[in-house]
Tab-separated table of C-alpha atoms and ligand atoms in Angstrom:
chain	number	residue	atom	x	y	z
C	1	UNK	CA	-25.388	-6.093	-56.206
C	2	UNK	CA	-24.635	-5.010	-52.653
C	3	UNK	CA	-21.016	-6.172	-52.799
C	4	UNK	CA	-20.424	-4.150	-55.972
C	5	UNK	CA	-21.747	-1.037	-54.308
C	6	UNK	CA	-19.574	-1.799	-51.297
C	7	UNK	CA	-16.531	-2.200	-53.488
C	8	UNK	CA	-17.169	1.113	-55.138
C	9	UNK	CA	-17.529	2.780	-51.738
C	10	UNK	CA	-14.343	1.150	-50.487
C	11	UNK	CA	-12.460	2.272	-53.572
C	12	UNK	CA	-13.452	5.895	-53.167
C	13	UNK	CA	-12.629	6.079	-49.472
C	14	UNK	CA	-8.908	6.687	-49.917
C	15	UNK	CA	-9.428	8.941	-52.914
C	16	UNK	CA	-11.825	11.203	-51.037
C	17	UNK	CA	-9.978	11.493	-47.737
C	18	UNK	CA	-8.560	14.919	-47.037
C	19	UNK	CA	-5.962	13.685	-44.553
C	20	UNK	CA	-4.336	10.263	-44.780
C	21	UNK	CA	-1.901	8.578	-42.385
C	22	UNK	CA	0.189	5.876	-44.080
C	23	UNK	CA	2.003	3.429	-41.813
C	24	UNK	CA	4.876	1.619	-43.487
C	25	UNK	CA	6.172	-1.592	-41.927
C	26	UNK	CA	9.867	-2.523	-41.648
C	27	UNK	CA	9.442	-5.638	-43.767
C	28	UNK	CA	8.559	-3.449	-46.768
C	29	UNK	CA	11.281	-0.868	-46.361
C	30	UNK	CA	14.214	-3.046	-45.521
C	31	UNK	CA	15.441	-5.906	-47.711
C	32	UNK	CA	15.489	-9.011	-45.607
C	33	UNK	CA	18.597	-10.571	-47.139
C	34	UNK	CA	20.852	-7.505	-47.045
C	35	UNK	CA	19.360	-5.289	-44.333
C	36	UNK	CA	19.517	-2.402	-46.799
C	37	UNK	CA	16.850	0.116	-47.616
C	38	UNK	CA	14.491	-1.073	-50.344
C	39	UNK	CA	14.956	2.051	-52.459
C	40	UNK	CA	12.920	1.032	-55.447
C	41	UNK	CA	9.927	0.332	-53.269
C	42	UNK	CA	10.379	3.578	-51.360
C	43	UNK	CA	10.645	5.519	-54.605
C	44	UNK	CA	7.351	4.060	-55.730
C	45	UNK	CA	5.686	4.908	-52.426
C	46	UNK	CA	6.991	8.461	-52.607
C	47	UNK	CA	5.592	8.788	-56.123
C	48	UNK	CA	2.225	7.747	-54.756
C	49	UNK	CA	2.456	10.291	-51.969
C	50	UNK	CA	3.160	12.960	-54.564
C	51	UNK	CA	0.088	11.778	-56.477
C	52	UNK	CA	-2.142	12.080	-53.391
C	53	UNK	CA	-0.720	15.503	-52.648
C	54	UNK	CA	-1.321	16.543	-56.226
C	55	UNK	CA	-5.009	15.804	-55.650
C	56	UNK	CA	-4.950	18.142	-52.650
C	57	UNK	CA	-4.713	15.440	-49.982
C	58	UNK	CA	-2.504	15.789	-46.914
C	59	UNK	CA	-0.282	12.852	-46.035
C	60	UNK	CA	1.396	11.853	-42.786
C	61	UNK	CA	3.882	8.974	-42.862
C	62	UNK	CA	4.493	6.697	-39.913
C	63	UNK	CA	7.577	4.787	-40.886
C	64	UNK	CA	9.301	1.859	-39.236
C	65	UNK	CA	12.674	0.547	-40.305
C	66	UNK	CA	15.107	2.469	-38.116
C	67	UNK	CA	16.121	-0.506	-36.007
C	68	UNK	CA	16.546	-2.877	-38.939
C	69	UNK	CA	18.630	-0.327	-40.901
C	70	UNK	CA	20.689	0.653	-37.875
C	71	UNK	CA	21.487	-2.938	-36.954
C	72	UNK	CA	23.115	-3.466	-40.310
C	73	UNK	CA	24.906	-0.116	-40.229
C	74	UNK	CA	26.383	-0.814	-36.791
C	75	UNK	CA	27.204	-4.390	-37.678
C	76	UNK	CA	25.195	-5.888	-34.829
C	77	UNK	CA	25.091	-9.659	-34.791
C	78	UNK	CA	21.694	-11.424	-34.712
C	79	UNK	CA	22.087	-12.357	-31.049
C	80	UNK	CA	22.821	-8.760	-30.016
C	81	UNK	CA	19.252	-7.843	-29.153
C	82	UNK	CA	19.493	-6.153	-25.774
C	83	UNK	CA	17.252	-3.121	-25.378
C	84	UNK	CA	20.218	-0.732	-25.473
C	85	UNK	CA	21.543	-2.395	-28.627
C	86	UNK	CA	18.177	-1.977	-30.307
C	87	UNK	CA	18.098	1.637	-29.130
C	88	UNK	CA	21.572	2.275	-30.490
C	89	UNK	CA	20.447	0.737	-33.770
C	90	UNK	CA	17.372	2.988	-33.811
C	91	UNK	CA	19.537	6.057	-33.266
C	92	UNK	CA	21.791	5.160	-36.192
C	93	UNK	CA	19.037	3.871	-38.471
C	94	UNK	CA	16.709	6.824	-37.988
C	95	UNK	CA	19.153	9.161	-39.751
C	96	UNK	CA	19.418	6.815	-42.713
C	97	UNK	CA	15.640	6.623	-42.871
C	98	UNK	CA	15.106	10.361	-42.557
C	99	UNK	CA	17.731	11.063	-45.157
C	100	UNK	CA	16.105	8.688	-47.638
C	101	UNK	CA	12.672	10.238	-47.170
C	102	UNK	CA	14.064	13.725	-47.516
C	103	UNK	CA	16.009	12.940	-50.643
C	104	UNK	CA	13.178	11.109	-52.377
C	105	UNK	CA	10.383	13.497	-51.409
C	106	UNK	CA	12.539	16.473	-52.402
C	107	UNK	CA	12.617	15.157	-55.940
C	108	UNK	CA	8.888	15.833	-56.006
C	109	UNK	CA	9.367	19.224	-54.363
C	110	UNK	CA	7.760	17.958	-51.194
C	111	UNK	CA	9.141	19.162	-47.883
C	112	UNK	CA	9.555	16.683	-45.100
C	113	UNK	CA	9.918	16.937	-41.307
C	114	UNK	CA	10.765	14.308	-38.741
C	115	UNK	CA	8.725	13.828	-35.575
C	116	UNK	CA	9.780	11.206	-33.036
C	117	UNK	CA	7.184	10.356	-30.420
C	118	UNK	CA	7.066	8.171	-27.341
C	119	UNK	CA	4.046	6.622	-25.691
C	120	UNK	CA	4.382	9.275	-22.990
C	121	UNK	CA	4.097	12.064	-25.542
C	122	UNK	CA	0.757	10.746	-26.649
C	123	UNK	CA	-0.608	9.898	-23.181
C	124	UNK	CA	0.157	13.090	-21.290
C	125	UNK	CA	-2.408	15.737	-22.219
C	126	UNK	CA	0.075	18.553	-22.412
C	127	UNK	CA	2.551	16.772	-24.632
C	128	UNK	CA	-0.238	15.280	-26.689
C	129	UNK	CA	-1.502	18.776	-27.449
C	130	UNK	CA	1.991	20.022	-28.251
C	131	UNK	CA	2.537	17.177	-30.676
C	132	UNK	CA	-0.921	17.713	-32.174
C	133	UNK	CA	-0.271	21.420	-32.700
C	134	UNK	CA	3.114	20.780	-34.275
C	135	UNK	CA	1.698	18.220	-36.683
C	136	UNK	CA	-1.184	20.528	-37.532
C	137	UNK	CA	1.246	23.362	-38.270
C	138	UNK	CA	3.466	21.140	-40.432
C	139	UNK	CA	0.455	20.051	-42.455
C	140	UNK	CA	-0.716	23.629	-42.881
C	141	UNK	CA	2.770	24.483	-44.141
C	142	UNK	CA	2.453	21.784	-46.780
C	143	UNK	CA	5.018	19.446	-45.218
C	144	UNK	CA	4.848	15.649	-45.060
C	145	UNK	CA	5.630	14.684	-41.448
C	146	UNK	CA	7.578	11.429	-41.143
C	147	UNK	CA	6.934	9.908	-37.740
C	148	UNK	CA	8.523	7.086	-35.824
C	149	UNK	CA	8.624	6.035	-32.229
C	150	UNK	CA	11.482	7.671	-30.347
C	151	UNK	CA	13.021	4.277	-29.706
C	152	UNK	CA	16.263	5.633	-28.276
C	153	UNK	CA	14.585	6.954	-25.144
C	154	UNK	CA	11.544	4.714	-24.839
C	155	UNK	CA	12.129	1.878	-22.391
C	156	UNK	CA	10.301	-1.419	-22.461
C	157	UNK	CA	7.385	-0.452	-20.206
C	158	UNK	CA	6.698	2.823	-21.933
C	159	UNK	CA	7.051	1.765	-25.523
C	160	UNK	CA	4.510	1.233	-28.206
C	161	UNK	CA	6.981	-1.206	-29.720
C	162	UNK	CA	4.895	-1.408	-32.845
C	163	UNK	CA	4.064	1.353	-35.238
C	164	UNK	CA	0.521	0.128	-35.896
C	165	UNK	CA	-0.746	1.572	-32.651
C	166	UNK	CA	1.489	4.611	-32.999
C	167	UNK	CA	-0.045	5.106	-36.458
C	168	UNK	CA	-3.548	4.916	-34.988
C	169	UNK	CA	-2.655	7.442	-32.307
C	170	UNK	CA	-1.234	9.775	-34.923
C	171	UNK	CA	-4.395	9.344	-37.010
C	172	UNK	CA	-6.454	10.306	-33.979
C	173	UNK	CA	-4.138	13.193	-33.137
C	174	UNK	CA	-4.324	14.667	-36.619
C	175	UNK	CA	-8.059	13.921	-37.078
C	176	UNK	CA	-7.175	11.939	-40.202
C	177	UNK	CA	-9.956	10.467	-42.341
C	178	UNK	CA	-8.069	7.344	-43.357
C	179	UNK	CA	-5.304	5.253	-41.798
C	180	UNK	CA	-3.487	2.902	-44.174
C	181	UNK	CA	-1.582	0.041	-42.525
C	182	UNK	CA	0.808	-1.272	-45.149
C	183	UNK	CA	2.483	-4.544	-44.333
C	184	UNK	CA	3.145	-7.917	-45.887
C	185	UNK	CA	-0.396	-9.282	-45.655
C	186	UNK	CA	-3.452	-8.485	-47.768
C	187	UNK	CA	-5.762	-8.033	-44.837
C	188	UNK	CA	-7.790	-10.033	-42.370
C	189	UNK	CA	-8.757	-13.592	-43.344
C	190	UNK	CA	-11.526	-15.759	-41.949
C	191	UNK	CA	-8.975	-18.553	-41.363
C	192	UNK	CA	-5.195	-18.970	-41.445
C	193	UNK	CA	-4.371	-18.476	-45.144
C	194	UNK	CA	-1.033	-20.234	-44.790
C	195	UNK	CA	-2.772	-23.418	-43.689
C	196	UNK	CA	-6.230	-23.351	-45.203
C	197	UNK	CA	-6.419	-23.046	-48.931
C	198	UNK	CA	-9.995	-21.764	-48.940
C	199	UNK	CA	-9.393	-19.000	-46.362
C	200	UNK	CA	-11.303	-15.912	-47.490
C	201	UNK	CA	-10.242	-12.315	-47.136
C	202	UNK	CA	-12.772	-10.174	-45.259
C	203	UNK	CA	-13.210	-7.024	-47.364
C	204	UNK	CA	-15.074	-4.874	-44.849
C	205	UNK	CA	-15.477	-4.780	-41.076
C	206	UNK	CA	-17.915	-2.379	-39.442
C	207	UNK	CA	-17.475	-3.481	-35.876
C	208	UNK	CA	-14.597	-5.249	-34.163
C	209	UNK	CA	-16.489	-8.047	-32.425
C	210	UNK	CA	-14.936	-10.851	-30.333
C	211	UNK	CA	-15.355	-13.087	-33.411
C	212	UNK	CA	-13.251	-10.699	-35.486
C	213	UNK	CA	-10.644	-10.571	-32.734
C	214	UNK	CA	-10.481	-14.349	-32.677
C	215	UNK	CA	-9.677	-14.284	-36.399
C	216	UNK	CA	-6.656	-12.079	-35.796
C	217	UNK	CA	-5.118	-14.767	-33.629
C	218	UNK	CA	-5.815	-17.349	-36.305
C	219	UNK	CA	-4.397	-15.412	-39.237
C	220	UNK	CA	-0.979	-16.816	-38.423
C	221	UNK	CA	1.165	-14.099	-39.936
C	222	UNK	CA	4.018	-12.520	-38.081
C	223	UNK	CA	5.720	-9.449	-39.467
C	224	UNK	CA	7.572	-6.441	-38.045
C	225	UNK	CA	6.853	-6.037	-34.379
C	226	UNK	CA	3.109	-6.052	-34.711
C	227	UNK	CA	1.071	-8.965	-35.975
C	228	UNK	CA	-2.597	-8.938	-36.897
C	229	UNK	CA	-3.517	-8.554	-33.240
C	230	UNK	CA	-1.827	-5.151	-32.936
C	231	UNK	CA	-3.339	-4.158	-36.287
C	232	UNK	CA	-6.795	-4.819	-34.904
C	233	UNK	CA	-6.024	-2.845	-31.761
C	234	UNK	CA	-4.861	-0.026	-34.028
C	235	UNK	CA	-7.999	-0.275	-36.158
C	236	UNK	CA	-10.144	-0.105	-33.037
C	237	UNK	CA	-8.320	3.012	-31.816
C	238	UNK	CA	-8.673	4.681	-35.192
C	239	UNK	CA	-12.354	3.762	-35.541
C	240	UNK	CA	-13.202	5.303	-32.210
C	241	UNK	CA	-11.573	8.489	-33.516
C	242	UNK	CA	-13.846	8.375	-36.574
C	243	UNK	CA	-10.993	7.311	-38.880
C	244	UNK	CA	-11.496	4.545	-41.469
C	245	UNK	CA	-8.629	2.063	-41.507
C	246	UNK	CA	-7.382	-0.210	-44.241
C	247	UNK	CA	-5.000	-3.146	-43.883
C	248	UNK	CA	-3.347	-3.777	-47.224
C	249	UNK	CA	-0.318	-5.417	-48.684
C	250	UNK	CA	2.621	-3.209	-49.514
C	251	UNK	CA	4.512	-6.012	-51.170
C	252	UNK	CA	3.592	-4.747	-54.613
C	253	UNK	CA	4.776	-1.460	-56.019
C	254	UNK	CA	2.134	1.314	-55.950
C	255	UNK	CA	0.217	-0.124	-52.987
C	256	UNK	CA	-2.036	2.922	-52.596
C	257	UNK	CA	-3.157	2.769	-56.208
C	258	UNK	CA	-3.912	-0.910	-55.653
C	259	UNK	CA	-6.231	-0.026	-52.756
C	260	UNK	CA	-7.981	2.527	-54.941
C	261	UNK	CA	-8.310	-0.041	-57.726
C	262	UNK	CA	-10.133	-2.380	-55.360
C	263	UNK	CA	-7.369	-4.963	-54.992
C	264	UNK	CA	-7.802	-7.276	-51.973
C	265	UNK	CA	-7.561	-5.510	-48.618
C	266	UNK	CA	-9.627	-5.162	-45.450
C	267	UNK	CA	-11.434	-1.918	-44.700
C	268	UNK	CA	-12.529	-1.072	-41.164
C	269	UNK	CA	-15.279	1.436	-41.549
C	270	UNK	CA	-16.065	3.966	-38.874
C	271	UNK	CA	-19.598	5.056	-38.076
C	272	UNK	CA	-18.763	8.747	-37.633
C	273	UNK	CA	-16.393	11.468	-38.774
C	274	UNK	CA	-13.119	12.419	-37.024
C	275	UNK	CA	-14.469	15.789	-35.926
C	276	UNK	CA	-17.699	14.294	-34.567
C	277	UNK	CA	-15.708	11.661	-32.662
C	278	UNK	CA	-13.421	14.292	-31.184
C	279	UNK	CA	-16.318	16.484	-30.137
C	280	UNK	CA	-18.131	13.547	-28.609
C	281	UNK	CA	-15.011	12.740	-26.627
C	282	UNK	CA	-14.723	16.326	-25.394
C	283	UNK	CA	-18.423	16.558	-24.511
C	284	UNK	CA	-18.887	13.145	-23.006
C	285	UNK	CA	-15.717	11.573	-21.734
C	286	UNK	CA	-13.610	14.242	-20.165
C	287	UNK	CA	-14.309	15.530	-16.706
C	288	UNK	CA	-14.245	19.338	-16.606
C	289	UNK	CA	-11.548	20.700	-14.322
C	290	UNK	CA	-12.714	24.276	-14.208
C	291	UNK	CA	-15.043	26.935	-15.518
C	292	UNK	CA	-14.744	30.002	-17.656
C	293	UNK	CA	-17.405	32.679	-17.484
C	294	UNK	CA	-17.750	34.707	-20.659
C	295	UNK	CA	-19.355	37.983	-21.719
C	296	UNK	CA	-22.289	38.333	-24.164
C	297	UNK	CA	-19.969	39.198	-27.078
C	298	UNK	CA	-18.049	35.944	-26.645
C	299	UNK	CA	-21.344	34.075	-26.251
C	300	UNK	CA	-22.426	35.388	-29.669
C	301	UNK	CA	-19.056	34.427	-31.164
C	302	UNK	CA	-19.422	30.880	-29.859
C	303	UNK	CA	-22.959	30.581	-31.189
C	304	UNK	CA	-21.587	31.722	-34.557
C	305	UNK	CA	-19.081	28.850	-34.569
C	306	UNK	CA	-16.035	30.896	-33.615
C	307	UNK	CA	-13.279	30.256	-31.077
C	308	UNK	CA	-13.285	31.626	-27.541
C	309	UNK	CA	-10.761	34.454	-27.145
C	310	UNK	CA	-9.324	35.516	-23.770
C	311	UNK	CA	-10.771	39.004	-24.233
C	312	UNK	CA	-14.293	37.593	-23.817
C	313	UNK	CA	-13.543	35.736	-20.584
C	314	UNK	CA	-14.640	37.523	-17.396
C	315	UNK	CA	-13.854	34.909	-14.725
C	316	UNK	CA	-11.841	31.727	-14.290
C	317	UNK	CA	-12.617	29.121	-11.647
C	318	UNK	CA	-10.851	25.922	-10.651
C	319	UNK	CA	-7.349	24.603	-11.127
C	320	UNK	CA	-6.628	23.135	-14.494
C	321	UNK	CA	-3.711	22.447	-16.778
C	322	UNK	CA	-3.276	23.291	-20.403
C	323	UNK	CA	-5.375	20.909	-22.506
C	324	UNK	CA	-7.814	20.056	-19.709
C	325	UNK	CA	-11.539	20.149	-20.298
C	326	UNK	CA	-13.401	23.158	-18.904
C	327	UNK	CA	-17.007	24.284	-18.901
C	328	UNK	CA	-17.906	27.609	-20.474
C	329	UNK	CA	-20.752	29.573	-18.843
C	330	UNK	CA	-22.470	32.883	-19.416
C	331	UNK	CA	-22.913	35.462	-16.675
C	332	UNK	CA	-26.298	34.013	-15.790
C	333	UNK	CA	-24.568	30.745	-14.936
C	334	UNK	CA	-25.921	28.778	-17.892
C	335	UNK	CA	-23.534	26.128	-19.284
C	336	UNK	CA	-22.914	26.973	-22.927
C	337	UNK	CA	-20.045	24.796	-24.029
C	338	UNK	CA	-17.257	22.502	-23.075
C	339	UNK	CA	-13.771	22.623	-24.490
C	340	UNK	CA	-10.078	21.955	-24.151
C	341	UNK	CA	-8.408	25.061	-22.846
C	342	UNK	CA	-5.127	26.330	-24.327
C	343	UNK	CA	-3.807	27.820	-21.070
C	344	UNK	CA	-3.545	26.599	-17.490
C	345	UNK	CA	-5.760	28.229	-14.866
C	346	UNK	CA	-3.070	30.583	-13.646
C	347	UNK	CA	-2.230	31.852	-17.104
C	348	UNK	CA	-5.920	32.056	-17.995
C	349	UNK	CA	-6.472	34.378	-15.008
C	350	UNK	CA	-3.581	36.545	-16.118
C	351	UNK	CA	-4.851	37.087	-19.655
C	352	UNK	CA	-8.619	37.158	-19.152
C	353	UNK	CA	-10.183	40.243	-20.655
C	354	UNK	CA	-6.980	41.007	-22.575
C	355	UNK	CA	-6.069	41.169	-26.239
C	356	UNK	CA	-3.458	38.922	-27.809
C	357	UNK	CA	-0.913	41.738	-28.253
C	358	UNK	CA	-0.610	41.909	-24.436
C	359	UNK	CA	-0.007	38.167	-23.928
C	360	UNK	CA	3.730	38.274	-24.342
C	361	UNK	CA	4.124	40.848	-21.624
C	362	UNK	CA	1.658	39.093	-19.296
C	363	UNK	CA	2.916	35.548	-19.806
C	364	UNK	CA	6.507	35.929	-20.869
C	365	UNK	CA	5.801	34.202	-24.163
C	366	UNK	CA	3.619	34.858	-27.181
C	367	UNK	CA	0.985	32.156	-26.538
C	368	UNK	CA	-2.026	31.289	-28.636
C	369	UNK	CA	-4.692	33.724	-29.717
C	370	UNK	CA	-7.546	31.510	-28.567
C	371	UNK	CA	-8.448	30.481	-25.035
C	372	UNK	CA	-10.302	27.544	-26.613
C	373	UNK	CA	-9.959	26.873	-30.322
C	374	UNK	CA	-13.242	26.120	-32.052
C	375	UNK	CA	-12.049	22.609	-33.034
C	376	UNK	CA	-11.682	21.921	-29.335
C	377	UNK	CA	-15.059	23.370	-28.378
C	378	UNK	CA	-18.454	21.711	-28.219
C	379	UNK	CA	-21.615	23.736	-27.755
C	380	UNK	CA	-24.119	22.284	-25.322
C	381	UNK	CA	-27.530	22.807	-26.763
C	382	UNK	CA	-30.487	23.881	-24.685
D	1	LIG	N1	10.072	1.867	-34.395
D	1	LIG	C1	10.609	0.655	-34.962
D	1	LIG	C2	11.682	0.969	-36.008
D	1	LIG	O1	11.728	2.039	-36.550
D	1	LIG	C3	9.587	-0.195	-35.650
D	1	LIG	C4	8.398	-0.664	-34.934
D	1	LIG	C5	7.555	-1.588	-35.822
D	1	LIG	O2	8.140	-2.411	-36.539
D	1	LIG	O3	6.343	-1.469	-35.837
D	1	LIG	O4	12.475	0.122	-36.336
């Protein structure tokens, strides 16, 4: 039966992902009655992370809970909800959260690092690339990054405010294969499950249509800062980055194993892969800000799937910043590729034709070996 085949596919999705972003909602981590960390639950989640890592999968955690934990720690009363009070709570609660993750992951010999991001960090190209490179490096070093919004400096207009969308942005940034949104609902229903007894869970969504969006409004659940509406926005962001997304309940222990066992959840399935989506974005969406002309040796390297090194660049045109899109041409003026450049135009001019051991002297800092890394490069055929 088709639905059986679909179930089997859904079950293997998480198991086969090489990079997984898990977003954990406040309502799971913090006990409602006491405002304390739900340690038993966190221990079980950490055990699951160790299991995924044992299978060779990389895991990034996007964890909420700082504000809720900090409010209790600082003894804030329920009516004390001014932005600065919430920010003070975040500052205090984030340490508690980070400490708990470090302690529990250490028991499994897993190293952990904290990354706090603001909306700005993910919107400005330069900071986006910095954050992306840091996360990439942490993952290569075998670390589990624990991410939260930098609530203490984010003001109302420049805040995500919910970690669903932050999770989706992180999934896009890290080219993750799967984003898991763990909260206190099973997934997306075709009607409000709290009011209609025969409301059915939708197991798989391939396209977020207006009808699907209308269901989010009707699902009637409110949890953390983001309801189903922000989860759908997050799913849409992740899908366009080629990342499958699953909304699942974290109310049980071992929620990731439950997803793998085919327990109720909603999968949003992307049509392409993260790398293909990223390359399509580079090739199609971004407007090139400049041009690099390269020599025949570099042209061969590119055709062989390698990165573009400064030594192969013979001319730089235009004014661009680090992370901007540029066109790569050969000496005959034929467009060969498009990519995101690792240096701004001024720096690029300084290091063109040079080897990496000279960069420090030319730039004043060590810099990257590549002018355009191959992951950020798309060849234009023909
Ligand atoms: N960044 C907030 C916190 O750590 C949570 C946002 C959310 O609940 O999605 O408390």
